[in-house]
mmCIF file of C-alpha atoms and ligand atoms in Angstrom:
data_model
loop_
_atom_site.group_PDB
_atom_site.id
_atom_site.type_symbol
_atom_site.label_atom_id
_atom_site.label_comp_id
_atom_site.label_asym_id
_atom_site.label_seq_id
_atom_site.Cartn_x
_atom_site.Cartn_y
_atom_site.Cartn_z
ATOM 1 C CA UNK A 1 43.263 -52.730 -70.827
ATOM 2 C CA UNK A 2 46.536 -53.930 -69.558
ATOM 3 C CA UNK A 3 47.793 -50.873 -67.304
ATOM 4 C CA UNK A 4 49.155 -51.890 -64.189
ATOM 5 C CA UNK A 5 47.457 -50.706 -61.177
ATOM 6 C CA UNK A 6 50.071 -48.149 -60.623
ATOM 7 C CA UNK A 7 49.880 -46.422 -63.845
ATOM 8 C CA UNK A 8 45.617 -46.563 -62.883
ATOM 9 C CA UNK A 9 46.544 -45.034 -59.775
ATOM 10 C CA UNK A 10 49.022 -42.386 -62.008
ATOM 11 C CA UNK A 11 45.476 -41.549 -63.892
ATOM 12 C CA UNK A 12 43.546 -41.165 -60.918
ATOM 13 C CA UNK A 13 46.132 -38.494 -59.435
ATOM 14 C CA UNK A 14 46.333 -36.766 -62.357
ATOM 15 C CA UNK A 15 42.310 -36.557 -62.124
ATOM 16 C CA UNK A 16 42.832 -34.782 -58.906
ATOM 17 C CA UNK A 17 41.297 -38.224 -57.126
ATOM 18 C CA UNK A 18 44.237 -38.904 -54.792
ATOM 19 C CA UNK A 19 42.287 -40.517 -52.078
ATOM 20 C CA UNK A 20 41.145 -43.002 -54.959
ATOM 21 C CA UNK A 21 44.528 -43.725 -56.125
ATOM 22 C CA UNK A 22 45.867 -44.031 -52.640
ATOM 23 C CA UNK A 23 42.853 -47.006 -51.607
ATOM 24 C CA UNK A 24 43.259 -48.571 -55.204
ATOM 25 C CA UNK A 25 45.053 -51.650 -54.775
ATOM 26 C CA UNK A 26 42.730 -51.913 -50.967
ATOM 27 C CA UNK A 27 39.493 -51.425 -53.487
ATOM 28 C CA UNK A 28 40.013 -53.693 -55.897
ATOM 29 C CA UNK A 29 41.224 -56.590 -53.871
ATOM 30 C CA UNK A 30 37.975 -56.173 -51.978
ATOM 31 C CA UNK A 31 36.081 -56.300 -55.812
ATOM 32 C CA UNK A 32 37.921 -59.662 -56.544
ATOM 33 C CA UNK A 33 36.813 -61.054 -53.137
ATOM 34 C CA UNK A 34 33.424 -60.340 -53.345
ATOM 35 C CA UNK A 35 32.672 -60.497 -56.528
ATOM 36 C CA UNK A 36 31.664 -56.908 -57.514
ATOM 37 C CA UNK A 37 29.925 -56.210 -60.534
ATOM 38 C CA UNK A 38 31.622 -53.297 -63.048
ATOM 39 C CA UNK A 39 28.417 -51.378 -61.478
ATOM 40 C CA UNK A 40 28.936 -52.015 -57.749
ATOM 41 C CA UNK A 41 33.211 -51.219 -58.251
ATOM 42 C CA UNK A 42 32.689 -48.138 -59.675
ATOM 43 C CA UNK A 43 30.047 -47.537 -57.150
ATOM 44 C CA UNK A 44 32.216 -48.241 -54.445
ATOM 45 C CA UNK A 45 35.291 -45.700 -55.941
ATOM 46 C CA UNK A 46 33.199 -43.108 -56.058
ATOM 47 C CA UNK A 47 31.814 -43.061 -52.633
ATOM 48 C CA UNK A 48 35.256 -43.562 -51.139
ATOM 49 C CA UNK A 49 36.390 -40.818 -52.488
ATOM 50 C CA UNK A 50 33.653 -39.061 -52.249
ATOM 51 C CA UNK A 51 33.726 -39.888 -47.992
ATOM 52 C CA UNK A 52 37.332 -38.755 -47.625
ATOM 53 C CA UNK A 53 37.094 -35.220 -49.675
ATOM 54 C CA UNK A 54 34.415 -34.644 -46.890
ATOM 55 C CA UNK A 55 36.238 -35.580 -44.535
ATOM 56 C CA UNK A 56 39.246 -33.741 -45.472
ATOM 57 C CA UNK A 57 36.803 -31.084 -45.466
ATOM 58 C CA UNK A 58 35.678 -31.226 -42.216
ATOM 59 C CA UNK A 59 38.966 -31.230 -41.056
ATOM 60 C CA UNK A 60 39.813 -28.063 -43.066
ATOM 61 C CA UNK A 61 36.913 -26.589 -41.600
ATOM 62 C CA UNK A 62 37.942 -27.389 -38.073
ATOM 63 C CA UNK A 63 41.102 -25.905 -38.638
ATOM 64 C CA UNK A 64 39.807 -22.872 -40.475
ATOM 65 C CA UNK A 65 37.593 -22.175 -37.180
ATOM 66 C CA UNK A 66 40.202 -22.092 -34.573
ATOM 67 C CA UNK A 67 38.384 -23.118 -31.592
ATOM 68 C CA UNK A 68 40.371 -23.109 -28.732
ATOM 69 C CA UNK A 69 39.011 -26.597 -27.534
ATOM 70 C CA UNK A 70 36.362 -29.049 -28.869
ATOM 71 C CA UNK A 71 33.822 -29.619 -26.921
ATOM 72 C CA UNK A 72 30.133 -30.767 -28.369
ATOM 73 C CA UNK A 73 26.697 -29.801 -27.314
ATOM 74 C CA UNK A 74 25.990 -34.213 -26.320
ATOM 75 C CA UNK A 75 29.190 -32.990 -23.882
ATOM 76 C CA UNK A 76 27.026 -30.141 -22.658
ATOM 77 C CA UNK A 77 24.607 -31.560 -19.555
ATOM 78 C CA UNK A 78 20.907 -29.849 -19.525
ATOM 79 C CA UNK A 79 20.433 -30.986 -15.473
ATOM 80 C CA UNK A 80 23.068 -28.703 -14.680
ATOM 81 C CA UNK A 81 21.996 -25.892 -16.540
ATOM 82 C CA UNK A 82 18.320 -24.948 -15.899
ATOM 83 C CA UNK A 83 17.917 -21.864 -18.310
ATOM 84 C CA UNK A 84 18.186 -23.365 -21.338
ATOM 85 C CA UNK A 85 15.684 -26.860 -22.049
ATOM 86 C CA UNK A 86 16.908 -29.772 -24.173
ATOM 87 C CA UNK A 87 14.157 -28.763 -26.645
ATOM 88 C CA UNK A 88 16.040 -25.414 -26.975
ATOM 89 C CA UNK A 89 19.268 -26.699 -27.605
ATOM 90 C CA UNK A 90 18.270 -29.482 -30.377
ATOM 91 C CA UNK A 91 16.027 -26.697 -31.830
ATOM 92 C CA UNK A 92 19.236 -24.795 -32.253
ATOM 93 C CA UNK A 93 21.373 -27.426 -33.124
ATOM 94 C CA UNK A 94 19.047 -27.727 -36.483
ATOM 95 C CA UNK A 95 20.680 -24.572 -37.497
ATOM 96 C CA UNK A 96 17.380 -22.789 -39.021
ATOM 97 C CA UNK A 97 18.920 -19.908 -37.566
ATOM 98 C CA UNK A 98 22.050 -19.742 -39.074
ATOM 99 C CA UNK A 99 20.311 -20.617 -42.771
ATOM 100 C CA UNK A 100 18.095 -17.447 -41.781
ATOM 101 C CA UNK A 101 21.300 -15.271 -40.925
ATOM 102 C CA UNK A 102 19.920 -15.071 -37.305
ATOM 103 C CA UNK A 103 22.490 -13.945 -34.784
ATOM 104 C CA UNK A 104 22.748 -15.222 -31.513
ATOM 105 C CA UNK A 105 23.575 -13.892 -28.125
ATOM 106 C CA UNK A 106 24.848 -15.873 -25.205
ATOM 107 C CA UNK A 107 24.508 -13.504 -21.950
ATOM 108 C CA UNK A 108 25.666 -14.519 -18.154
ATOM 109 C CA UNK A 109 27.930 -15.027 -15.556
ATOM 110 C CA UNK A 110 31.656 -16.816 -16.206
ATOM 111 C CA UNK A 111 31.066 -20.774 -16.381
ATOM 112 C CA UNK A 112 27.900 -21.505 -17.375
ATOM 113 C CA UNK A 113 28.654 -22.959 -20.563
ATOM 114 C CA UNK A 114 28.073 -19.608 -23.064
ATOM 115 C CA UNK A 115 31.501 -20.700 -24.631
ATOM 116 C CA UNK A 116 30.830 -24.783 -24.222
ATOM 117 C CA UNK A 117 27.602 -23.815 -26.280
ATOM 118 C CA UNK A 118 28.980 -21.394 -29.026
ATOM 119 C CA UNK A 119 31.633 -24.025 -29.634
ATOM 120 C CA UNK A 120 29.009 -26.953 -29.783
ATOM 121 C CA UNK A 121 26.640 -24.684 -32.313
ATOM 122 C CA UNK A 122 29.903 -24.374 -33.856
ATOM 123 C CA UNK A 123 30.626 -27.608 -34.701
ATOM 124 C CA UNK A 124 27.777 -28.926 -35.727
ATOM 125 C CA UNK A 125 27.593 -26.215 -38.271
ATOM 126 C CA UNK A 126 31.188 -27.464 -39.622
ATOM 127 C CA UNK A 127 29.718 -30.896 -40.168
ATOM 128 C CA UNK A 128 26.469 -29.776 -41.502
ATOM 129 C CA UNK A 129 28.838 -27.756 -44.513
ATOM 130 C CA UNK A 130 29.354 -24.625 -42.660
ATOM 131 C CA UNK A 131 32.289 -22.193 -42.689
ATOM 132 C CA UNK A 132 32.605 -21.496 -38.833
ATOM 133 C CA UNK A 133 35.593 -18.701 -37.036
ATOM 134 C CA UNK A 134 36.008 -18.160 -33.597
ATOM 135 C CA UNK A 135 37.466 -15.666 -31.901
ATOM 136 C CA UNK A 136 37.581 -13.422 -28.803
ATOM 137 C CA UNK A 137 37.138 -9.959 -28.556
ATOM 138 C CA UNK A 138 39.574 -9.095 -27.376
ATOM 139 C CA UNK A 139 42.127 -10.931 -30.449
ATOM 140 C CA UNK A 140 40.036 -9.731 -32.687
ATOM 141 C CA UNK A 141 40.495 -5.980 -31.502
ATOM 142 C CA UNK A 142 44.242 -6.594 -32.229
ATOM 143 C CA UNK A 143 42.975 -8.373 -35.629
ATOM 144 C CA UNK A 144 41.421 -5.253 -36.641
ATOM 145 C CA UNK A 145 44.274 -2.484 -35.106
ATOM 146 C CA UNK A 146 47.141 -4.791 -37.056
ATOM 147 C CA UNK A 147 45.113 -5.573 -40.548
ATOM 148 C CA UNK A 148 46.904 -2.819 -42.687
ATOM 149 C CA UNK A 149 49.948 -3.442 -41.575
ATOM 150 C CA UNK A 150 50.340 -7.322 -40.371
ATOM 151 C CA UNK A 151 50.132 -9.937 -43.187
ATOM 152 C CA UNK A 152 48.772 -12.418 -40.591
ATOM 153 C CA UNK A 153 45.956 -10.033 -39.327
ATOM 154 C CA UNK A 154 44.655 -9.605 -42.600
ATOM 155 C CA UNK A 155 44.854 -12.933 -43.409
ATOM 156 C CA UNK A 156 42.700 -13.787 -40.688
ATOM 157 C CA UNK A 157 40.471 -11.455 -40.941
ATOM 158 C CA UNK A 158 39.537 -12.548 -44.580
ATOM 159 C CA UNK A 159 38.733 -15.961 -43.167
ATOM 160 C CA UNK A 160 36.796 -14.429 -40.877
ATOM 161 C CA UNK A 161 35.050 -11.950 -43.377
ATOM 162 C CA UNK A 162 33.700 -15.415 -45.382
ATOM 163 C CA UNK A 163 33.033 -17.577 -42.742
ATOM 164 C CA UNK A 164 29.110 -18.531 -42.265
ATOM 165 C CA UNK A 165 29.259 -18.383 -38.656
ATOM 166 C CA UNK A 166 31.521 -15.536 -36.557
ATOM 167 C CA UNK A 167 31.764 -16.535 -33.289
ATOM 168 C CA UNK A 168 32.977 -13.554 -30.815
ATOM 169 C CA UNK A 169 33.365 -14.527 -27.389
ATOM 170 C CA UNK A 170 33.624 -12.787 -24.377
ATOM 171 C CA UNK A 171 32.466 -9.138 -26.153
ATOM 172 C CA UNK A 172 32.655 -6.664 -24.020
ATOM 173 C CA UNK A 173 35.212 -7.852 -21.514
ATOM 174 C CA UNK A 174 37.460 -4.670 -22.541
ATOM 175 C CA UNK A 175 36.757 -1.274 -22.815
ATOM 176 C CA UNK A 176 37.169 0.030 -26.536
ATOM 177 C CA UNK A 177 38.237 3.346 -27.798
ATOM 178 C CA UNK A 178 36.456 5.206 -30.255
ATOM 179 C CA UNK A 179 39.037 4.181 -32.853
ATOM 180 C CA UNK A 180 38.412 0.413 -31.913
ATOM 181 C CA UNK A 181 34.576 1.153 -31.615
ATOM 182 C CA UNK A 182 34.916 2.193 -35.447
ATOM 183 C CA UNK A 183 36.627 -0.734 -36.624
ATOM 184 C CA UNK A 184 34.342 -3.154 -34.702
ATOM 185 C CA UNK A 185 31.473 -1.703 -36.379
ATOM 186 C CA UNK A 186 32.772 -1.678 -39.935
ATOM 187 C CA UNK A 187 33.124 -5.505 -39.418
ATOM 188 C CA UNK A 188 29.713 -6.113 -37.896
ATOM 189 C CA UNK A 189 28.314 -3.958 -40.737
ATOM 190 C CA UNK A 190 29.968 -6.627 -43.283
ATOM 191 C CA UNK A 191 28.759 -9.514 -41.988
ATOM 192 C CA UNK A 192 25.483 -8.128 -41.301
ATOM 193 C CA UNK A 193 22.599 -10.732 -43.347
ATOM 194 C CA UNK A 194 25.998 -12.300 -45.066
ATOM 195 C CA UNK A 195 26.543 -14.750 -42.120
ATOM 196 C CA UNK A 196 25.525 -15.343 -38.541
ATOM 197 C CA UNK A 197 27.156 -14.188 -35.270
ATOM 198 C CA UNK A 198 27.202 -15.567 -32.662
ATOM 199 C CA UNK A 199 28.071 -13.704 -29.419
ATOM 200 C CA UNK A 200 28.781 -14.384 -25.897
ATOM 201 C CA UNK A 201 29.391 -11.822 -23.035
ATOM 202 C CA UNK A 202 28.254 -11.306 -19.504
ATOM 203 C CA UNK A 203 27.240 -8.130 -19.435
ATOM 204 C CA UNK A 204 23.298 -7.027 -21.338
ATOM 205 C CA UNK A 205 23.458 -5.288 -24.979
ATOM 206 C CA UNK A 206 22.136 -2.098 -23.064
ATOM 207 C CA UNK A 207 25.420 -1.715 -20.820
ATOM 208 C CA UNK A 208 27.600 -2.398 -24.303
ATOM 209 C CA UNK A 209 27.279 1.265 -24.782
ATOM 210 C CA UNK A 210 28.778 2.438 -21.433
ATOM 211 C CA UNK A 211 32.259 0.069 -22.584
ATOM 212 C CA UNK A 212 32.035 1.116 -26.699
ATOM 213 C CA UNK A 213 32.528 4.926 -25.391
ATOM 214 C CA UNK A 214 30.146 6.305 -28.282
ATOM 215 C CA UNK A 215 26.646 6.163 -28.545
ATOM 216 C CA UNK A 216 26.274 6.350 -31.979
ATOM 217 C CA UNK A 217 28.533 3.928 -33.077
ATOM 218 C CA UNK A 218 26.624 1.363 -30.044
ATOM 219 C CA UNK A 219 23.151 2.047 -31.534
ATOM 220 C CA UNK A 220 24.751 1.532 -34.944
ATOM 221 C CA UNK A 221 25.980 -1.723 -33.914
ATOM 222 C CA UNK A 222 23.083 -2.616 -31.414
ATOM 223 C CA UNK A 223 21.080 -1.733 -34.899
ATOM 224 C CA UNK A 224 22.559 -4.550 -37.201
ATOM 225 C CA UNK A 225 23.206 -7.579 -34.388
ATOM 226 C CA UNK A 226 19.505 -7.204 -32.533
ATOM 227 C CA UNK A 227 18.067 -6.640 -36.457
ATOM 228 C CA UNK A 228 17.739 -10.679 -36.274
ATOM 229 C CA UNK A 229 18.654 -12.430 -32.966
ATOM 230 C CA UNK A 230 17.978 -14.874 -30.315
ATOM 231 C CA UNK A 231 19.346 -13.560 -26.700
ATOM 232 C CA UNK A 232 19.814 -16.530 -24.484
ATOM 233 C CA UNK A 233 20.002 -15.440 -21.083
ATOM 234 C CA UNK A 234 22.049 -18.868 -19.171
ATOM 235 C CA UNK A 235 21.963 -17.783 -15.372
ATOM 236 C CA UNK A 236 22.869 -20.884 -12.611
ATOM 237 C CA UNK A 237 26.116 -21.377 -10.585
ATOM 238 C CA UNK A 238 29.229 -21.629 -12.589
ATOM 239 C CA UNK A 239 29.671 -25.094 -13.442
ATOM 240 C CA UNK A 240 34.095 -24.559 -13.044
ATOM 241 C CA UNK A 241 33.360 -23.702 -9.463
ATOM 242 C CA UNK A 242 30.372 -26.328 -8.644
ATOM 243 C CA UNK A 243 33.006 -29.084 -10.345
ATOM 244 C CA UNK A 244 36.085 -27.907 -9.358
ATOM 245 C CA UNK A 245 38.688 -30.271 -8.539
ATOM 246 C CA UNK A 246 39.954 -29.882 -4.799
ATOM 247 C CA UNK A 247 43.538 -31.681 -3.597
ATOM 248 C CA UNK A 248 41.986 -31.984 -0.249
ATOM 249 C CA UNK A 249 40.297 -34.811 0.443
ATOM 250 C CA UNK A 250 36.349 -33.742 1.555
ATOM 251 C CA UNK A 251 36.699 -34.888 5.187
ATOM 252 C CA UNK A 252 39.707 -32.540 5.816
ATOM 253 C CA UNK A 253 38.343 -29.440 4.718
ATOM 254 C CA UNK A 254 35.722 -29.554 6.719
ATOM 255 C CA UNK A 255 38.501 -28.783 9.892
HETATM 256 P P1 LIG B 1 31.519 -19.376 -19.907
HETATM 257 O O1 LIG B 1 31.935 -19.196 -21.332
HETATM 258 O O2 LIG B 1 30.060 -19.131 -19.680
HETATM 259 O O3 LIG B 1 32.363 -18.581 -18.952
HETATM 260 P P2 LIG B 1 32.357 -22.102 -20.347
HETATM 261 O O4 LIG B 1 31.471 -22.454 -21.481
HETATM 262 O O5 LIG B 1 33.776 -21.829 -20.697
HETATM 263 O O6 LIG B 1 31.762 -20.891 -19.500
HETATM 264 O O7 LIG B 1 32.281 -23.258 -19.270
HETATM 265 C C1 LIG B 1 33.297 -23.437 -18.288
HETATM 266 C C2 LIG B 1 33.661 -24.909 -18.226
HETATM 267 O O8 LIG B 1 32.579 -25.644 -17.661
HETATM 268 C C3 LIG B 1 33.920 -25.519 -19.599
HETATM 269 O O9 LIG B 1 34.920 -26.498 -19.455
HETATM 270 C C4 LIG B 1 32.591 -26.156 -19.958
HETATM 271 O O10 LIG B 1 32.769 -27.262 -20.826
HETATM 272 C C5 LIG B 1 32.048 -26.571 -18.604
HETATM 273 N N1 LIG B 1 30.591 -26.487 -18.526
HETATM 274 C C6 LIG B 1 29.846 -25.405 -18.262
HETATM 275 N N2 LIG B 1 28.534 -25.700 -18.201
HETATM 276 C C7 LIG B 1 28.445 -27.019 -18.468
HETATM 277 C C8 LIG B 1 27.344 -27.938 -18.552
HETATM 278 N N3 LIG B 1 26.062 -27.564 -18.351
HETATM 279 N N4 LIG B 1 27.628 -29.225 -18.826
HETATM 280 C C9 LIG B 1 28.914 -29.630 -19.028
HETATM 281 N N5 LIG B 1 29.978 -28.815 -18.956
HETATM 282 C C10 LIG B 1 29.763 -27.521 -18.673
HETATM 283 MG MG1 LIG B 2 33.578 -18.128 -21.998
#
């Protein structure tokens, strides 16, 4: 019983409990100051370390995803948007949908909040545990045309192959070749009832078959995403455009 607290710490590291050895000498000089029992000590250790794996976690998780900025759905404000209720968004915030393996699609105009949405669902399903990617369609195209051959690509592309939750934003923005087409389905097929999609795009699943070229390979698609899905129509003003920031001052544009 007479190791120093740095051969304690040693023990803990070699345990694979680094955050514990790192908050060691913090931990125990809190004990001695309050008193802790052997019980509440050990108690304590195991919670703090406990706390920080998840937090590490988390911010592996956030990493993994890739979002291109952070943005919550408490950021997101209901008055401005009057196609979706607050009811609506907490009910989807619980994220029965994405236990169920329901898919979810985000239709309308640019800026009015599909991708502020995905990326709030998003998080919240990286705190709640959740394995979350994001991606446009138009990288993930290139994803898909560079896997054999690009180290990265493929790399990617397994992360995005595991994840819980594939977000794909802005589908449909490019035209696809039948070649593309092919490899878009392949992946859709995979993560059909593995995980849950989420999709945004402002143009209707029935036009998607006028940009995928071929009709077969659209249905095929159109098949395994609308199998289990919530379509969220959001239609108002863009919000970019109603709160755009103007370096006139409002009395001189009115001349
Ligand atoms: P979309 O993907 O539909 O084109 P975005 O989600 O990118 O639009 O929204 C455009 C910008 O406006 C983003 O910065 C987003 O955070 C903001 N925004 C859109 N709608 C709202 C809203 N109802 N409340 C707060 N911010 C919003
Ligand atoms: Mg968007």
């Amino acid at each position: 019983m007479n190791s120093t607290v740095k051969e304690i710490q040693e023990h803990f590291r070699h345990l694979r409990m680094a955050e514990t050895a790192n908050g060691l000498p913090h931990l125990l000089r809190k004990a001695e100051q309050s008193s802790w029992t052997y019980q509440e000590l050990l108690e304590e250790l195991l919670t703090f370390e406990l706390k920080r794996r998840e937090e590490k976690n988390v911010e592996r998780r956030l990493k993994w995803a890739k979002f291109p900025y952070q943005k919550t759905l408490d950021e997101f404000r209901i008055d401005e948007q009057q196609s979706i209720s607050s009811r609506q968004i907490n009910q989807l915030r619980e994220l029965n949908w994405l236990e169920q393996q329901y898919n979810l699609i985000l239709l309308g105009p640019p800026g009015v909040g599909k991708t502020h949405i995905a990326i709030g669902l998003g998080l919240e399903a990286i705190y709640k545990g959740f394995k979350v990617s994001f991606i446009t369609m138009g990288e993930l195209v290139h994803l898909l045309k560079t896997e054999e051959y690009l180290s990265k690509s493929k790399t990617q592309l397994k992360r995005l192959r595991e994840s819980d939750l594939v977000i794909i934003d802005d589908l449909m923005y490019l035209a696809m070749d039948q070649r593309e087409a092919n490899l878009f389905f392949h992946l859709i097929n995979h993560l059909y009832e593995r995980s849950s999609v989420i999709l945004t795009s402002n143009k209707g699943p029935k036009q998607w078959g006028e940009l995928m070229g071929d009709q077969g390979i659209t249905t095929a698609i159109l098949d395994r995403i609308l199998h289990r899905v919530e379509v969220i129509h959001l239609n108002e003003d863009s919000y970019r455009i109603k709160h755009r920031s103007t370096i006139f001052k409002e009395k001189s544009v009115q001349n």
